[in-house]
CSV table of C-alpha atoms in Angstrom, one decimal:
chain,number,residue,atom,x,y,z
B,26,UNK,CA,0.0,0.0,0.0
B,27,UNK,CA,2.9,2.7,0.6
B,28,UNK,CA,4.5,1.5,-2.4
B,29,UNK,CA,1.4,2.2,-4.4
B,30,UNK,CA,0.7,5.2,-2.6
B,31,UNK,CA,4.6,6.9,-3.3
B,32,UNK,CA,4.3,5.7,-6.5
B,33,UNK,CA,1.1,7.3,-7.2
B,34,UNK,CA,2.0,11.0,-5.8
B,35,UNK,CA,5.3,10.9,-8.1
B,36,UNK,CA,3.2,10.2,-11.2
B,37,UNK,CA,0.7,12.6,-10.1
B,38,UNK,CA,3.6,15.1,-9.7
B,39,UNK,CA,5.1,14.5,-13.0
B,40,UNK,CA,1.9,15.2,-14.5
B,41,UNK,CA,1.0,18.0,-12.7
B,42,UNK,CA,4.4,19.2,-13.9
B,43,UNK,CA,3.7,18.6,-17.5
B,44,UNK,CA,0.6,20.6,-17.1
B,45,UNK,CA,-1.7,17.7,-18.2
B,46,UNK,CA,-4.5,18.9,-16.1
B,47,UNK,CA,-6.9,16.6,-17.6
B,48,UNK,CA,-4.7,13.0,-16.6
B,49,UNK,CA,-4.5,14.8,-13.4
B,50,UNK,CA,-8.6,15.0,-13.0
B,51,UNK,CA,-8.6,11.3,-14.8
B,52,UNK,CA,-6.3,9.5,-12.2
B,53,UNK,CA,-7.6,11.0,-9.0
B,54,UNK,CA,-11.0,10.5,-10.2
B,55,UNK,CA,-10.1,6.9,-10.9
B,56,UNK,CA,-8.4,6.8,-7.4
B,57,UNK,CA,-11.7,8.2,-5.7
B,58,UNK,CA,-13.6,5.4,-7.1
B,59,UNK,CA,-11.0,2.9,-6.5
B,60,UNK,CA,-10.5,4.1,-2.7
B,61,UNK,CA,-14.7,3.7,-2.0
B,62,UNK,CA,-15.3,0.9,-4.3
B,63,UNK,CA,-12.3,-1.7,-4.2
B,64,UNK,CA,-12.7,-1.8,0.1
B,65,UNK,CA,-16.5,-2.3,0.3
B,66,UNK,CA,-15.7,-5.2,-2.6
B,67,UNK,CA,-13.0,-6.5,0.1
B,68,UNK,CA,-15.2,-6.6,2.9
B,69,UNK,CA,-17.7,-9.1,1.4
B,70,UNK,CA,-14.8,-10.5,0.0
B,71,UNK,CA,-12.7,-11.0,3.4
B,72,UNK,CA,-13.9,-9.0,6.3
B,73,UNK,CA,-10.6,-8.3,7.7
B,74,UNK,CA,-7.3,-5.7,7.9
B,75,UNK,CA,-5.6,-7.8,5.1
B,76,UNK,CA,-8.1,-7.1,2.5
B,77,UNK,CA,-8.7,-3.6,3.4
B,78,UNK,CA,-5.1,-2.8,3.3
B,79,UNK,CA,-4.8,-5.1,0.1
B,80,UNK,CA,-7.6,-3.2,-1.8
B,81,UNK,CA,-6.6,0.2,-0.9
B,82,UNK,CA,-3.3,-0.6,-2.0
B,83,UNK,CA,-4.9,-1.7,-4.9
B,84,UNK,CA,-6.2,1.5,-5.8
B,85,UNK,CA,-3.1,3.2,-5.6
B,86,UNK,CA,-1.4,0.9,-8.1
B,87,UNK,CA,-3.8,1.1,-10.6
B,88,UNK,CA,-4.3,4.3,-10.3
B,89,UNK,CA,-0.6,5.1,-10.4
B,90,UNK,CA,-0.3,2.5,-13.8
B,91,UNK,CA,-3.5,4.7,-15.6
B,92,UNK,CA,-1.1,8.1,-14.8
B,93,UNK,CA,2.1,6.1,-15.9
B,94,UNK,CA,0.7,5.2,-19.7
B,95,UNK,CA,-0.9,8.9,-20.0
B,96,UNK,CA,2.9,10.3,-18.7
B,97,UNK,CA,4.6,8.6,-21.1
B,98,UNK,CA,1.9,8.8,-24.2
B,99,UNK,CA,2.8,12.6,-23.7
B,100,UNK,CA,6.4,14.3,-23.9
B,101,UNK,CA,6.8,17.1,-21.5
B,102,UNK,CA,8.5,20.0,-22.7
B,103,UNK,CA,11.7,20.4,-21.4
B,104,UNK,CA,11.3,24.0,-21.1
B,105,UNK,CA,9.3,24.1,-18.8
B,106,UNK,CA,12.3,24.0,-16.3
B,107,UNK,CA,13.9,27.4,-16.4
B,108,UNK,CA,17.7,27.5,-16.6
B,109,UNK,CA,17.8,30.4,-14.0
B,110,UNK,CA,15.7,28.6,-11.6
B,111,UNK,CA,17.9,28.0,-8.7
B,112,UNK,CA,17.5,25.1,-6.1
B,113,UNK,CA,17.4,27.1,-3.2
B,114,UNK,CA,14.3,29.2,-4.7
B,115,UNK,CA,12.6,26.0,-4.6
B,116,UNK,CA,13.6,24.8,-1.7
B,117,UNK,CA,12.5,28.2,0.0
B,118,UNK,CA,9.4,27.3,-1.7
B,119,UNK,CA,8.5,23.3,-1.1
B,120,UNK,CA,10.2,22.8,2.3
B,121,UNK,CA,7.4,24.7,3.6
B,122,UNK,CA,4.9,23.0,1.6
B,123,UNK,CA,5.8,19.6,2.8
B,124,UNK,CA,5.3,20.5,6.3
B,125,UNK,CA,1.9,21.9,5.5
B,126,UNK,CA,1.2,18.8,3.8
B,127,UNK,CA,2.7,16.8,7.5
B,128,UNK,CA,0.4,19.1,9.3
B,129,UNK,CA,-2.6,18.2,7.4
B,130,UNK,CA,-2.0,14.7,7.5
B,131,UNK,CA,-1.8,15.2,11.3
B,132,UNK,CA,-5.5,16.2,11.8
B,133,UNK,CA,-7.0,12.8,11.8
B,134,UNK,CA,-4.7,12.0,14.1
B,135,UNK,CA,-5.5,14.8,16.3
B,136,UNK,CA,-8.5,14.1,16.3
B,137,UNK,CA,-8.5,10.7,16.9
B,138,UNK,CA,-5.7,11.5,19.9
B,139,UNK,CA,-8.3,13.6,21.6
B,140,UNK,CA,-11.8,11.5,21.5
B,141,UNK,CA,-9.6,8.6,23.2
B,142,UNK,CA,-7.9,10.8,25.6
B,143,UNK,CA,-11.5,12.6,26.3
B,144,UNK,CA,-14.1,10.2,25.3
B,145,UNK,CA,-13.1,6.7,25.1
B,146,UNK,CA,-11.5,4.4,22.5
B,147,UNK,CA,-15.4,3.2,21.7
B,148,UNK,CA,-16.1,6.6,20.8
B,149,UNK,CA,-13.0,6.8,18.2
B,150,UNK,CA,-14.1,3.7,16.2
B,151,UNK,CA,-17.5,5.3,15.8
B,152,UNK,CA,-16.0,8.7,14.9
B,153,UNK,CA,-13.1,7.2,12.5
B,154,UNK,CA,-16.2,5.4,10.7
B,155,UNK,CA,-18.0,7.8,9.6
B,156,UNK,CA,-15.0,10.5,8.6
B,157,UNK,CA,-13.9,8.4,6.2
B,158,UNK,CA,-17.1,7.2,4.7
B,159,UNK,CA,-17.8,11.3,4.4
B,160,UNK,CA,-14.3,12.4,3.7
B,161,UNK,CA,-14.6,9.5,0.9
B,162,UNK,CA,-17.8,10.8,-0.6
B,163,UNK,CA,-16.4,14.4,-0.5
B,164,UNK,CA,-13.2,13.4,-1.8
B,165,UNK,CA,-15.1,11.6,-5.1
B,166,UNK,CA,-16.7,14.3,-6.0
B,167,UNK,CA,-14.8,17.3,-5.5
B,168,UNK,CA,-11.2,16.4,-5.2
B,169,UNK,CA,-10.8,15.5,-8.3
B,170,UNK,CA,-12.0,18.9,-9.3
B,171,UNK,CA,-9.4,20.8,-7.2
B,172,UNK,CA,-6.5,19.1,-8.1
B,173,UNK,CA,-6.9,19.3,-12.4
B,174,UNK,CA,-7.6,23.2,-11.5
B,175,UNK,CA,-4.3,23.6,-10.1
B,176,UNK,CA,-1.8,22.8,-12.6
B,177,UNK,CA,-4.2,25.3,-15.2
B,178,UNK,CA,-3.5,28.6,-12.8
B,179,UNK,CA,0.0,27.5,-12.0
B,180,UNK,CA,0.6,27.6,-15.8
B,181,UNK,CA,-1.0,30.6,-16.6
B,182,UNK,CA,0.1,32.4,-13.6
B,183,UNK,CA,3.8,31.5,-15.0
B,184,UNK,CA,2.4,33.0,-18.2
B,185,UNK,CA,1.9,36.2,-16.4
B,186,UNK,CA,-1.7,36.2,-17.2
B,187,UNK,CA,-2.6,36.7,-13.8
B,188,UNK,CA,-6.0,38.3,-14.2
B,189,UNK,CA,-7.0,35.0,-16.0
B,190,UNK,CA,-6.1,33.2,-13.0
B,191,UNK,CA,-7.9,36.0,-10.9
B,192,UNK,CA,-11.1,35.3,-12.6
B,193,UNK,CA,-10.7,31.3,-12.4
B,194,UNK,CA,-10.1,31.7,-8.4
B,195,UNK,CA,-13.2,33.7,-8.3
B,196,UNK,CA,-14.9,31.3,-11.1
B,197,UNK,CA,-13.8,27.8,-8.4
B,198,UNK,CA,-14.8,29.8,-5.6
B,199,UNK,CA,-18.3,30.7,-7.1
B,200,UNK,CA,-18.7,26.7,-8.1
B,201,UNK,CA,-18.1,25.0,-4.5
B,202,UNK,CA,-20.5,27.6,-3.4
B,203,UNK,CA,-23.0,27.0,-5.4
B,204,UNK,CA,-22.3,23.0,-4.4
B,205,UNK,CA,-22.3,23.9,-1.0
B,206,UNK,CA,-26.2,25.2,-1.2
B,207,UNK,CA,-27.0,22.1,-2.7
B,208,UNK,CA,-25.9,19.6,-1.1
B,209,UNK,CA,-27.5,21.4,1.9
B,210,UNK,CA,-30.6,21.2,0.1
B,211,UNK,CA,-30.5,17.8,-0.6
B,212,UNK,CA,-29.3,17.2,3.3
B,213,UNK,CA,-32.2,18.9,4.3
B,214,UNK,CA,-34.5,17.0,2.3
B,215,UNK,CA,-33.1,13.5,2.7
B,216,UNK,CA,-31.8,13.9,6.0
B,217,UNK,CA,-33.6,10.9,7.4
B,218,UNK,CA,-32.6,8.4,4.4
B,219,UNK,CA,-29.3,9.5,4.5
B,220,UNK,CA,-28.8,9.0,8.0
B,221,UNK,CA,-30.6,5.3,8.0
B,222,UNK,CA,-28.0,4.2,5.4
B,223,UNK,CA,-25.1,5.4,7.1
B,224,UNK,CA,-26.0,3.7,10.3
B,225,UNK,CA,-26.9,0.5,7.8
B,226,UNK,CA,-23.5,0.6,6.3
B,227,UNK,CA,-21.4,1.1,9.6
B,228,UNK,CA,-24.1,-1.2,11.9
B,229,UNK,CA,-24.1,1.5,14.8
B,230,UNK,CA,-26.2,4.6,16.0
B,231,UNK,CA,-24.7,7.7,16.8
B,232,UNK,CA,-26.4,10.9,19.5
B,233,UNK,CA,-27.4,13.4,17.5
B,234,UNK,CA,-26.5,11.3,13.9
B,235,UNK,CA,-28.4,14.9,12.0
B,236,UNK,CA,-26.3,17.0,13.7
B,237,UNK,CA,-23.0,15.2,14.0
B,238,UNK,CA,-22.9,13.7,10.1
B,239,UNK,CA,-24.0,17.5,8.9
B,240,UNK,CA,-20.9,18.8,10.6
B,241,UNK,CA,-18.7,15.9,9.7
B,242,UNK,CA,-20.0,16.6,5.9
B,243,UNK,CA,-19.3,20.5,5.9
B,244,UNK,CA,-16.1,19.9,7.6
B,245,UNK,CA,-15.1,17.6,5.0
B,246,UNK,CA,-16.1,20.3,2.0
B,247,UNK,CA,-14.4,23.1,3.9
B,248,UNK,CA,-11.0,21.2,3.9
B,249,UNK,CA,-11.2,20.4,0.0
B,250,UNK,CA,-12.1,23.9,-0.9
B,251,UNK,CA,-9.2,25.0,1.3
B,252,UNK,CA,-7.3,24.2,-1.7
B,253,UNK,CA,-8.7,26.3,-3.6
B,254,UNK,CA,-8.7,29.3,-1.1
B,255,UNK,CA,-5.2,28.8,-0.2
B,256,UNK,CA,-4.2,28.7,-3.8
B,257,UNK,CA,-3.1,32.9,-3.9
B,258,UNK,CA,-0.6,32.1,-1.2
B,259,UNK,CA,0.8,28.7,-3.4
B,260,UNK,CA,1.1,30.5,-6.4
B,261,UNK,CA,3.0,33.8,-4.9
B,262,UNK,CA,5.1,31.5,-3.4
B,263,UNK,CA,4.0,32.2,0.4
B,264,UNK,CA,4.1,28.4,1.4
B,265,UNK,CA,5.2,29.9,4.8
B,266,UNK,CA,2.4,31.7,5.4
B,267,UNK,CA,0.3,28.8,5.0
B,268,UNK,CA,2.2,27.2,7.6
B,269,UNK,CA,1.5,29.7,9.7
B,270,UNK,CA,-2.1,29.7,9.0
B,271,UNK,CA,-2.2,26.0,9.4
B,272,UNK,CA,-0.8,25.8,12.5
B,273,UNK,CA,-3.6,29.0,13.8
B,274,UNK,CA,-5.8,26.4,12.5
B,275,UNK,CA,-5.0,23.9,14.4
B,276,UNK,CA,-4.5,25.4,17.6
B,277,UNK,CA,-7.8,26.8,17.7
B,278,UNK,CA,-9.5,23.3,16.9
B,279,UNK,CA,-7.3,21.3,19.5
B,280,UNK,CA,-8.7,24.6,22.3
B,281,UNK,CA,-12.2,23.7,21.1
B,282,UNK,CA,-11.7,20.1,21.5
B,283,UNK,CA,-10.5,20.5,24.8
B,284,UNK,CA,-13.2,22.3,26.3
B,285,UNK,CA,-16.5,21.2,24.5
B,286,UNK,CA,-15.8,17.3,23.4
B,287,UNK,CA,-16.0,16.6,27.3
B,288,UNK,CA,-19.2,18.0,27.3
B,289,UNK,CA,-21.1,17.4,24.2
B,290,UNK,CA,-19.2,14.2,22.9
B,291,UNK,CA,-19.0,13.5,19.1
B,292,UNK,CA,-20.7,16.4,17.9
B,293,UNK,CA,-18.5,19.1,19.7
B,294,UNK,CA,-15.5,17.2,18.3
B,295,UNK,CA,-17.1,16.8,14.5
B,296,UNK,CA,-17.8,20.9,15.3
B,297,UNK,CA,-14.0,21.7,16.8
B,298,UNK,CA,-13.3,20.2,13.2
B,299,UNK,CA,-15.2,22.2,11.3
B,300,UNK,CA,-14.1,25.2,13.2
B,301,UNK,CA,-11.1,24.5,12.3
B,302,UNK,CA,-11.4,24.0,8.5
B,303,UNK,CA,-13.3,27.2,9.0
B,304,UNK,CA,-10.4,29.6,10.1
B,305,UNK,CA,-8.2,28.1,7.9
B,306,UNK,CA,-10.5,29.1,4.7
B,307,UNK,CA,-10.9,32.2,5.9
B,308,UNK,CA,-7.5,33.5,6.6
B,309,UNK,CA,-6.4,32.3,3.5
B,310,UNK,CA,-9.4,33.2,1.5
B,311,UNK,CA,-9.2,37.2,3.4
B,312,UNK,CA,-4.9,37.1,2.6
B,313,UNK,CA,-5.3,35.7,-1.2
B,314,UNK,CA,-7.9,38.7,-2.0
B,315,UNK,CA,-5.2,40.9,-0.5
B,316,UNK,CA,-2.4,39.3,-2.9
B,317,UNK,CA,-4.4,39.1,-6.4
B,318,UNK,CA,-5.4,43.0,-5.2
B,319,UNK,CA,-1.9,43.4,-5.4
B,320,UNK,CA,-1.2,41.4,-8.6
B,321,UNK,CA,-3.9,42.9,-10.4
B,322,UNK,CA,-2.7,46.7,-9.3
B,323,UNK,CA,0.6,45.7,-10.5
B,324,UNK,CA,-0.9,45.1,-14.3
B,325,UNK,CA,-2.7,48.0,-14.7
């Protein structure tokens, strides 16, 4: 599985590098599918770790194969690597991007650190459930979405069209809202159904399963259009600053965590998430207005 999955992130890499935006929103969409699909396959298959780990491996590898034909089908352009692009530029640049990326990875783990520590190891079986059934669903639909926009503004914000990529930030933005509202709508409406079949699937019954799953849901969305929102700060190079932000982030939902998950149980912890994705996206959203200002000032 960690073969498939390094393997998968340095074709996915490559490609993002080649700008081949559309084999970027192909694989990941693939490896949504894969991800949801091949496990629920395994467990009728052979209800245990083995064939979990086995299937989600799986998914990487094909995945990974898929973005490996479509690399090699197409030649990247050797010019895309500037001569005068030093190594320490980049460094300054992706160090601090790979210890956002740590830092994300670390929130399921936070999270999972306090309900045991608070609530009871029970409590983190039920919790772990249903985050990753939701973060699945959210990931299918939009994450494929996010990450085939991102090569297209890096390219034309290396183009110095940056009032295209202005109006494709605002363009995203404008889209996961609009998804937002209806997939609240639907919630709203199918609230009962949706609930019964989650509680079907994972054989268990949560307090307050309307409140709890619609918190779990919008905390979910909020971190995948974080992406998007934190894209100003990526593209100007900022990676620091997103650091920063993440770590504000963070501290604010491991304070909310402490003092309302003894209290309220699963639903203050789904909410200490969501608060969390919440002052991320807005920092970021507030800072990368303040930046494409700037950028756009700087063109007239």
């Amino acid at each position: 599985m960690v073969l498939g999955m390094v393997l998968y992130y340095i074709i996915h890499a490559g490609l993002q590098a080649a700008f081949q935006s559309k084999d970027v929103l192909r694989i990941s969409l693939l490896l949504s599918i894969l991800c949801l699909g091949l496990p629920i396959i395994s467990f009728y298959l052979n209800q245990g770790v083995i064939g979990f780990i086995f299937a989600y491996g799986l998914a990487y590898i094909v995945a990974s194969l898929i973005g490996f034909y479509h690399i090699n089908k197409n030649t990247i352009d050797s010019s895309l690597i500037s001569s005068s692009q030093k190594i320490t530029t980049w460094f300054k640049y992706g160090f601090p991007l790979s210890i956002w990326l740590t830092f994300q990875a670390s929130i399921p783990f936070l999270e999972r650190l306090f309900i045991q520590n608070l609530l009871g190891p029970q409590q983190v079986g039920q919790y772990t459930a249903l985050t990753e059934l939701i973060t699945r669903a959210f990931s299918l639909m939009i994450f494929p979405i996010t990450l085939s926009i991102q090569p297209v503004m890096m390219k034309h914000w290396n183009q110095d069209k940056k009032d295209l990529v202005i109006q494709i930030w605002k363009q995203c933005i404008s889209l996961l809202s609009v998804f937002m509202f209806a997939s609240l709508c639907i919630y709203l409406l199918a609230h009962n159904m949706i609930i019964n079949l989650i509680s079907s699937m994972l054989n268990t019954t949560f307090h307050q399963p309307g409140i709890l799953v619609g918190l779990m849901a919008l905390s979910g969305f909020l971190w995948q259009a974080n992406l998007i929102l934190h894209k100003p700060l990526e593209l100007s190079k900022e990676t620091g600053k997103m650091v920063v932000t993440i770590l504000i982030a963070l501290a604010v939902m491991s304070l909310a965590y402490v003092i309302t998950v003894p209290i309220y149980g699963l639903v203050a912890a789904a909410g200490a998430a969501c608060l969390g994705a919440m002052t991320y996206g807005l920092i970021t959203y507030l800072y990368g207005n303040i930046i494409f200002r700037k950028s756009h000032a700087l063109i007239q």
